Coordinates of C-alpha atoms and ligand atoms in Angstrom, one line a residue:
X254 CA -29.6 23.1 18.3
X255 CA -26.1 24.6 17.1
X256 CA -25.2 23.3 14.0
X257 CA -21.7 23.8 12.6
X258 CA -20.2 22.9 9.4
X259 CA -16.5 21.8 10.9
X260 CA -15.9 20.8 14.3
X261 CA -12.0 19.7 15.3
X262 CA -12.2 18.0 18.8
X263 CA -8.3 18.6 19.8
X264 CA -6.0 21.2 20.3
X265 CA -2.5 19.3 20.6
X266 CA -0.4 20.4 17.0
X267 CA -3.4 18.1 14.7
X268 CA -6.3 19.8 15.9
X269 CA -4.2 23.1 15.5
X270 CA -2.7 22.7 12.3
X271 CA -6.0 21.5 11.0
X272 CA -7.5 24.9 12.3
X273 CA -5.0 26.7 10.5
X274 CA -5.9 25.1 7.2
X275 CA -9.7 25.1 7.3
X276 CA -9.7 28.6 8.8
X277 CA -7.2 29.8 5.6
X278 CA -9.9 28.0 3.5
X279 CA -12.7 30.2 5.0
X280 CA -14.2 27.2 7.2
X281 CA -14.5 29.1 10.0
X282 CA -13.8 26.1 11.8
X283 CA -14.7 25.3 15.7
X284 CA -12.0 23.9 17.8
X285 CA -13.1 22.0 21.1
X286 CA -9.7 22.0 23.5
X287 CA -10.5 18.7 25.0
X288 CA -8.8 17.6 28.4
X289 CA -5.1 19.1 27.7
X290 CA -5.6 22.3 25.7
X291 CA -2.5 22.6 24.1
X292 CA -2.0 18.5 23.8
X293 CA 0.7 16.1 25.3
X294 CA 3.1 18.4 24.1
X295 CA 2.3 20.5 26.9
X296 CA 3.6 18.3 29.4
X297 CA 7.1 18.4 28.3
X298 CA 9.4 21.0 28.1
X299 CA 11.6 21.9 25.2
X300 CA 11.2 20.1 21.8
X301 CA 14.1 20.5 19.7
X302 CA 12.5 18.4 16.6
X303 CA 9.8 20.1 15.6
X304 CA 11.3 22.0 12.4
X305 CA 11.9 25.1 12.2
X306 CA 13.3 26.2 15.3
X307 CA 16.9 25.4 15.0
X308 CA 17.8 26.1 19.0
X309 CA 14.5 24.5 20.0
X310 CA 11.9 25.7 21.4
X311 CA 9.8 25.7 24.7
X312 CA 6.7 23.4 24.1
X313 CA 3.8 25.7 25.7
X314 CA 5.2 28.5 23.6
X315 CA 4.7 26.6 20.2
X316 CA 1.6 25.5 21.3
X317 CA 0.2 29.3 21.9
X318 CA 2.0 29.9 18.8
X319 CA -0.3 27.8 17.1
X320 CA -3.2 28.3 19.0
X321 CA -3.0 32.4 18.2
X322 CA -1.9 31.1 14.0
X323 CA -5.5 29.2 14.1
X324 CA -7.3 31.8 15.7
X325 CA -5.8 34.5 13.5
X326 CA -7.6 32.8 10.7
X327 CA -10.9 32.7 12.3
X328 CA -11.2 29.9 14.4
X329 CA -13.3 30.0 17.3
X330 CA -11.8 27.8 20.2
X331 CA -14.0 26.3 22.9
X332 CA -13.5 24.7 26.2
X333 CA -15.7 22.2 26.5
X334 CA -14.6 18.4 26.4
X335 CA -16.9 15.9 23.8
X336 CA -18.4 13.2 26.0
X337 CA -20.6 11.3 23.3
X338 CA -20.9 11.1 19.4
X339 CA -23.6 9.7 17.3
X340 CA -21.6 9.1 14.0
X341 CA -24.3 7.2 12.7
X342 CA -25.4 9.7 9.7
X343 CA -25.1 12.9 8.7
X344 CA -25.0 15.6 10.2
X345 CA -23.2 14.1 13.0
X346 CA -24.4 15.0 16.8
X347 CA -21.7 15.7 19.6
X348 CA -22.5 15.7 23.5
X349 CA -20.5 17.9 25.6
X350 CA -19.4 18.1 29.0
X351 CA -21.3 21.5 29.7
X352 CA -24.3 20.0 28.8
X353 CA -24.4 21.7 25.7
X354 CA -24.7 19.7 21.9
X355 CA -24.1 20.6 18.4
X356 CA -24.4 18.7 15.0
X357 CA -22.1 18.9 12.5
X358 CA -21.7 18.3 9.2
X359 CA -17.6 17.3 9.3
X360 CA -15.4 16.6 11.8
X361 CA -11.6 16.3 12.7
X362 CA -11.1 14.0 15.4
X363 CA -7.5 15.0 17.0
X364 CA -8.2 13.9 20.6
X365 CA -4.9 12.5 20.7
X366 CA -3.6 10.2 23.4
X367 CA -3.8 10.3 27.4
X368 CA -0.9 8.8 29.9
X369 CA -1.0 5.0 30.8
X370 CA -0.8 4.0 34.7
X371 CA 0.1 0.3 35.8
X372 CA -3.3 0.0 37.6
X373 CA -1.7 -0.4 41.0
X374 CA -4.6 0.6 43.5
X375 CA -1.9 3.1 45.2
X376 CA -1.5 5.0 42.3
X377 CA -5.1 6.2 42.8
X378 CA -4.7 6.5 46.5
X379 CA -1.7 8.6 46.0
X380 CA -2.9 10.3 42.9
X381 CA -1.7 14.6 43.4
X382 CA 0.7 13.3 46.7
X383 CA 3.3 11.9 45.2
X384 CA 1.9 10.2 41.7
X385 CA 1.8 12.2 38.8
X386 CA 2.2 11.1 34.8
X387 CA 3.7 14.5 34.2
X388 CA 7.4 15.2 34.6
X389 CA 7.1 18.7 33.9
X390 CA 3.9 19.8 35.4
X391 CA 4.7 18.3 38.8
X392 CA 8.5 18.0 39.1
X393 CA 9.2 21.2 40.7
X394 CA 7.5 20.1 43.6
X395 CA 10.6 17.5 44.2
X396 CA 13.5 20.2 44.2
X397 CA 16.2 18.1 45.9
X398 CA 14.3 15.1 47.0
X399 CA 14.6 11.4 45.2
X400 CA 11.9 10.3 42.8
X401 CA 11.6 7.3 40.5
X402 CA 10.4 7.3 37.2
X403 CA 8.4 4.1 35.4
X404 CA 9.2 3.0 31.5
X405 CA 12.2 2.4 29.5
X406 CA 11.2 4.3 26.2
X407 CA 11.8 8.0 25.2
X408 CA 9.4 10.0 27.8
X409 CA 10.6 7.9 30.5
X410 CA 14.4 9.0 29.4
X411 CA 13.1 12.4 29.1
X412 CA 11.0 12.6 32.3
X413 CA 14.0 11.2 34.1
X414 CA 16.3 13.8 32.5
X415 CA 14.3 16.6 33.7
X416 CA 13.6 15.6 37.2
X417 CA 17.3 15.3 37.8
X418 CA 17.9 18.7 36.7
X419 CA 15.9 19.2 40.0
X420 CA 16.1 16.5 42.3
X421 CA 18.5 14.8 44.4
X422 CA 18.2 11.2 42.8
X423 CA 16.2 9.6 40.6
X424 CA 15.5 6.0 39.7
X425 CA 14.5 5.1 36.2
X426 CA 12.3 1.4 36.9
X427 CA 12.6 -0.6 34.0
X428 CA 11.2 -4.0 33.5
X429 CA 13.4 -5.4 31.2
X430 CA 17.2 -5.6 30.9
X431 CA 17.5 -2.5 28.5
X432 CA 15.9 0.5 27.6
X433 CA 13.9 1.3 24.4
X434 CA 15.0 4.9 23.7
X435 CA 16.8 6.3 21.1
X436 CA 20.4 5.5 21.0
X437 CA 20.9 9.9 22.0
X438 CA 18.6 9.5 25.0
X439 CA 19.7 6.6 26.2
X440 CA 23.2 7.9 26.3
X441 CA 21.6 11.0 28.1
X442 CA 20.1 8.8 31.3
X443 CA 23.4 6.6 30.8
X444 CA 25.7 9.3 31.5
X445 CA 24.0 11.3 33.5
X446 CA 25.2 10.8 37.4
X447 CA 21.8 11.4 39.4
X448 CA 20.0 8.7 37.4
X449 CA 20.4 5.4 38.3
X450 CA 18.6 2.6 36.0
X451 CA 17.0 -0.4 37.8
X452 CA 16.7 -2.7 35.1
X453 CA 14.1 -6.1 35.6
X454 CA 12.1 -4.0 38.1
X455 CA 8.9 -3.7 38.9
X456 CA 6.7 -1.4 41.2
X457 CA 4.6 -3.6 43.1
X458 CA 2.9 -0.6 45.4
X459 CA 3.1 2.5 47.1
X460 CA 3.6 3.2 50.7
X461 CA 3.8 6.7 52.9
X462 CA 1.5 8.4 56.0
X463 CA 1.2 11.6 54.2
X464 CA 2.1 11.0 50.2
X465 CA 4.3 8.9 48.7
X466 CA 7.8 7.9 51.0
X467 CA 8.6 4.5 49.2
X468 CA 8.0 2.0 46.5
X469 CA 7.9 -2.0 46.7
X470 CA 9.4 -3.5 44.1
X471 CA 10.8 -6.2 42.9
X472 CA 14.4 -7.1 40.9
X473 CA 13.9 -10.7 38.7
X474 CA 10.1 -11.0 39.6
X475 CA 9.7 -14.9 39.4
X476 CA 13.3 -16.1 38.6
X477 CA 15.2 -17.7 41.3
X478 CA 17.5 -14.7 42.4
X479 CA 13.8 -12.5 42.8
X480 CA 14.5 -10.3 45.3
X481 CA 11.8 -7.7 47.0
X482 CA 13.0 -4.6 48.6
X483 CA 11.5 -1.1 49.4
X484 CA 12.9 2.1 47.4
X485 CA 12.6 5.3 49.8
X486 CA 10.9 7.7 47.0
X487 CA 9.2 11.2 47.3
X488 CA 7.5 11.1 43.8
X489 CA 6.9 8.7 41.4
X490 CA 6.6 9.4 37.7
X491 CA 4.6 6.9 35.0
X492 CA 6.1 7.0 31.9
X493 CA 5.0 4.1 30.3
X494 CA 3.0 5.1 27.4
X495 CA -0.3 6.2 26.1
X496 CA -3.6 5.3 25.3
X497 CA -5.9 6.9 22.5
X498 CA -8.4 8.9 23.8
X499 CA -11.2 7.2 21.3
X500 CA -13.4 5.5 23.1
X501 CA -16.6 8.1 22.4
X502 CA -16.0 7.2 18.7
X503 CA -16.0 3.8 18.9
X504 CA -19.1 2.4 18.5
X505 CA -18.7 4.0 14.6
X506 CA -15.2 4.2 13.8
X507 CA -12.9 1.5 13.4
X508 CA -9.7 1.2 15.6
X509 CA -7.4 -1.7 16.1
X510 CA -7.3 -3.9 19.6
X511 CA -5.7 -0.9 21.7
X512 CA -8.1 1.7 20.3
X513 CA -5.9 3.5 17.6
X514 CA -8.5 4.8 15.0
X515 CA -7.8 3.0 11.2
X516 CA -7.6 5.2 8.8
X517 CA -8.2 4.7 4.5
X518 CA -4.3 4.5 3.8
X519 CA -2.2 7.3 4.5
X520 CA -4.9 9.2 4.2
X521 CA -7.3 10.7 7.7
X522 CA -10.3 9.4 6.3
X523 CA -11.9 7.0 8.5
X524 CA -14.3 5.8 5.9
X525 CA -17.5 7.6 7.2
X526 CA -18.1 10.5 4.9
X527 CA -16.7 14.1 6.5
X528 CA -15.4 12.2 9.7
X529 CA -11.6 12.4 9.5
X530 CA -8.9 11.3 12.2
X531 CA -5.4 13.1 13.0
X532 CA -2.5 13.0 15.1
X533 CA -1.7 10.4 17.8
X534 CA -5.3 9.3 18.4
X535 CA -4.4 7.3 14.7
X536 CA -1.1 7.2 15.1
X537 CA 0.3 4.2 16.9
X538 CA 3.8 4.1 15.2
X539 CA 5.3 7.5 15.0
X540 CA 3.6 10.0 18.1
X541 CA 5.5 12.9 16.6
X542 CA 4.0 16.5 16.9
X543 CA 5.3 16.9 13.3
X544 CA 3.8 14.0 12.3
X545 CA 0.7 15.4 14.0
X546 CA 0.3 18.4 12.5
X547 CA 0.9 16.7 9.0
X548 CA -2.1 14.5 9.3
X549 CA -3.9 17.4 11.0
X550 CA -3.2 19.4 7.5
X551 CA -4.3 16.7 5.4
X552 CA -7.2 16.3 7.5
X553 CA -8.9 19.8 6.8
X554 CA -8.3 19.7 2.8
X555 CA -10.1 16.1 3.1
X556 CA -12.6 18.3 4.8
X557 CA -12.6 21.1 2.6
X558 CA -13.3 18.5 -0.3
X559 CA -16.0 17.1 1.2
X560 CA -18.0 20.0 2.4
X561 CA -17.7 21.5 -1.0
X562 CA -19.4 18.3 -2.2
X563 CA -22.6 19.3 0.0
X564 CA -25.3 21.0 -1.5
X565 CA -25.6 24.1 1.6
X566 CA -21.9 24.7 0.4
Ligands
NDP211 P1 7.0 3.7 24.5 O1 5.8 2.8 24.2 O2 8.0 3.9 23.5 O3 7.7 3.1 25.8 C1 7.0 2.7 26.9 C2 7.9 2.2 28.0 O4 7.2 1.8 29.1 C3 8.6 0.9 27.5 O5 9.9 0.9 28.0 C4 7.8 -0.2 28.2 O6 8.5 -1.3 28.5 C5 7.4 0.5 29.5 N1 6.1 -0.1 30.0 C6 4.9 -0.2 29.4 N2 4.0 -0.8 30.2 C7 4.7 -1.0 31.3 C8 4.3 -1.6 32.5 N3 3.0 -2.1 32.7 N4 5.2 -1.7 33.5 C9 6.5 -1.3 33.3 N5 6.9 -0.7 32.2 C10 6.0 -0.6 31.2 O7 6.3 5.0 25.0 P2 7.0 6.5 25.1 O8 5.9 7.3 25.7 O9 8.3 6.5 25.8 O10 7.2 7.0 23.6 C11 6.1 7.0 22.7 C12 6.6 7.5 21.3 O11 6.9 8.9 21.4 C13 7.8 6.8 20.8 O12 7.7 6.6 19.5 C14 8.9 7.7 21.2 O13 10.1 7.6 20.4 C15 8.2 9.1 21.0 N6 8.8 10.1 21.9 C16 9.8 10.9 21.3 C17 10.4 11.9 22.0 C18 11.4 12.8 21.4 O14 11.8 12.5 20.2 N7 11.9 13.8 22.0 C19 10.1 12.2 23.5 C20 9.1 11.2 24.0 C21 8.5 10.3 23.2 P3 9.0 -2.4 27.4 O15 10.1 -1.8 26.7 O16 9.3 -3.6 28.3 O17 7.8 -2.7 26.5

């Protein structure tokens, strides 16, 4: 079997950034893309706070920015998605997707975070015909129609801000009486006039023949002005959050209830030796790509440390 001394399982701006650093120090890391190459970043569309680029820049471009940095120093990027650890000793064994496995002797777990649904059985039904959790992957396909989009917090604002920049109308559902953004995006949804906020709604299901053509929802659920109408809709847009894509690591590392992985302090150790954890998969509080590639550069010196403590090395 393959054995490798670094594996980084991630290629949103952690697992990047981490490949930049260990391939500087001669690591010749391997990078596994996971199921986003390029990360969540790649599902939106300009990011005007990543330092640096003072007039913004597009997201996909600063993510093949990074990709070709990392790859410049030597590291080899792979396709394959991990689909089972054993983390139990050293050298740690991975399970991937294409059937193939490797053991490794460190590894940089940056498999950040994946898109959160309400668990309505019609957002399976209508999963690729009308439901999507990406804004700008799928919102061309509602040029001048009327969508709604789910959440009150920044991607929901966001989301909402792009899709009327192409579509007729656009709801933003929100289920309580204000939203969560920042002040400068709320302002943004506020003022814009092909966004209208439904505050103290909630999507109860999906209806249409062929795709989405309406929503049920409710205004007040349980309170005694409730009242239950149907929203005529084209698309409809979750925007409600994320959930760490951790669960393979589970069984060994330690997370907290939703499945954000604890690591020692502000540090990416996770407290098993050469197993280190970056960017939003242990980051419930800030989800920033700079933040990301941050922990993603502390990550690789912790891992640089530790492999020059091994006797091969
Ligand atoms: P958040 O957790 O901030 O917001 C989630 C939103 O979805 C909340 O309004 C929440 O409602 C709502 N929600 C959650 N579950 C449900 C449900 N079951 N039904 C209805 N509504 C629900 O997530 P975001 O993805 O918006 O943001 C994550 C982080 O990323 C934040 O720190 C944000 O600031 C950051 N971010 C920054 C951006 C930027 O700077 N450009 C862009 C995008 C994100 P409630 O308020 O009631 O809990």
């Amino acid at each position: 079997m393959e054995h490798l001394p670094l594996i980084i399982l991630g290629s949103g701006p952690a697992g990047y950034t981490a490949a930049i650093y260990a391939g500087r120090a001669g690591l010749t890391p391997i990078l596994y893309e996971g199921l986003q190459p390029g990360g969540q970043l790649t599902t939106t569309t300009e990011v005007e706070n990543f330092p640096g680029f003072p007039e913004g820049i597009d997201a996909n471009e600063l993510m093949e920015n990074l990709r070709s940095q990392a790859e410049r120093f030597g590291c080899q990027i792979r396709s394959a998605i991990a689909v089972k650890t054993d983390l139990s000793a050293a050298p740690y064994h991975l399970w991937f997707d294409d059937e193939s496995e490797v053991t490794c002797d460190a590894l940089i777990i940056a498999t950040g975070a994946s898109a959160k649904y309400l668990g309505l059985a019609d957002e399976e039904k209508y999963r690729g015909q009308g439901v999507s959790a990406c804004a700008t992957c799928d919102g061309f396909f509602y040029r001048k129609k009327t969508v709604a989009v789910v959440g009150g917090g920044d991607t929901a604002c966001e989301e909402a801000n792009y899709l009327a920049g192409l579509a007729a109308k656009v709801y933003l559902i929100v289920r309580k009486p204000y939203l969560r953004a920042t002040q400068i995006m709320q302002e943004r949804v506020l003022n814009n006039p092909k966004i209208e906020v439904l505050f103290e709604h909630n999507t109860l299901g999906l209806f249409g023949e062929n795709g989405v053509e309406g929503a049920h929802v409710v205004f007040r659920k349980g309170e005694a002005d409730e009242r239950r109408y149907d929203l005529p809709i084209d698309g409809f847009f979750l925007a409600i959050g994320h959930k760490p894509n951790s669960d393979i690591f589970r069984p060994w590392v330690k997370t907290d209830e939703i499945g954000y992985i604890l690591t020692e302090g502000d540090s990416p150790r996770t407290g098993i030796p050469g197993i280190y954890a970056a960017g939003d998969v242990a980051d419930p509080h800030y989800r920033q790509a700079v933040v990301a590639a941050g922990s993603g550069a502390k990550a690789a010196i912790e891992a640089e440390r530790y492999l020059a403590t091994l006797p091969t090395n």
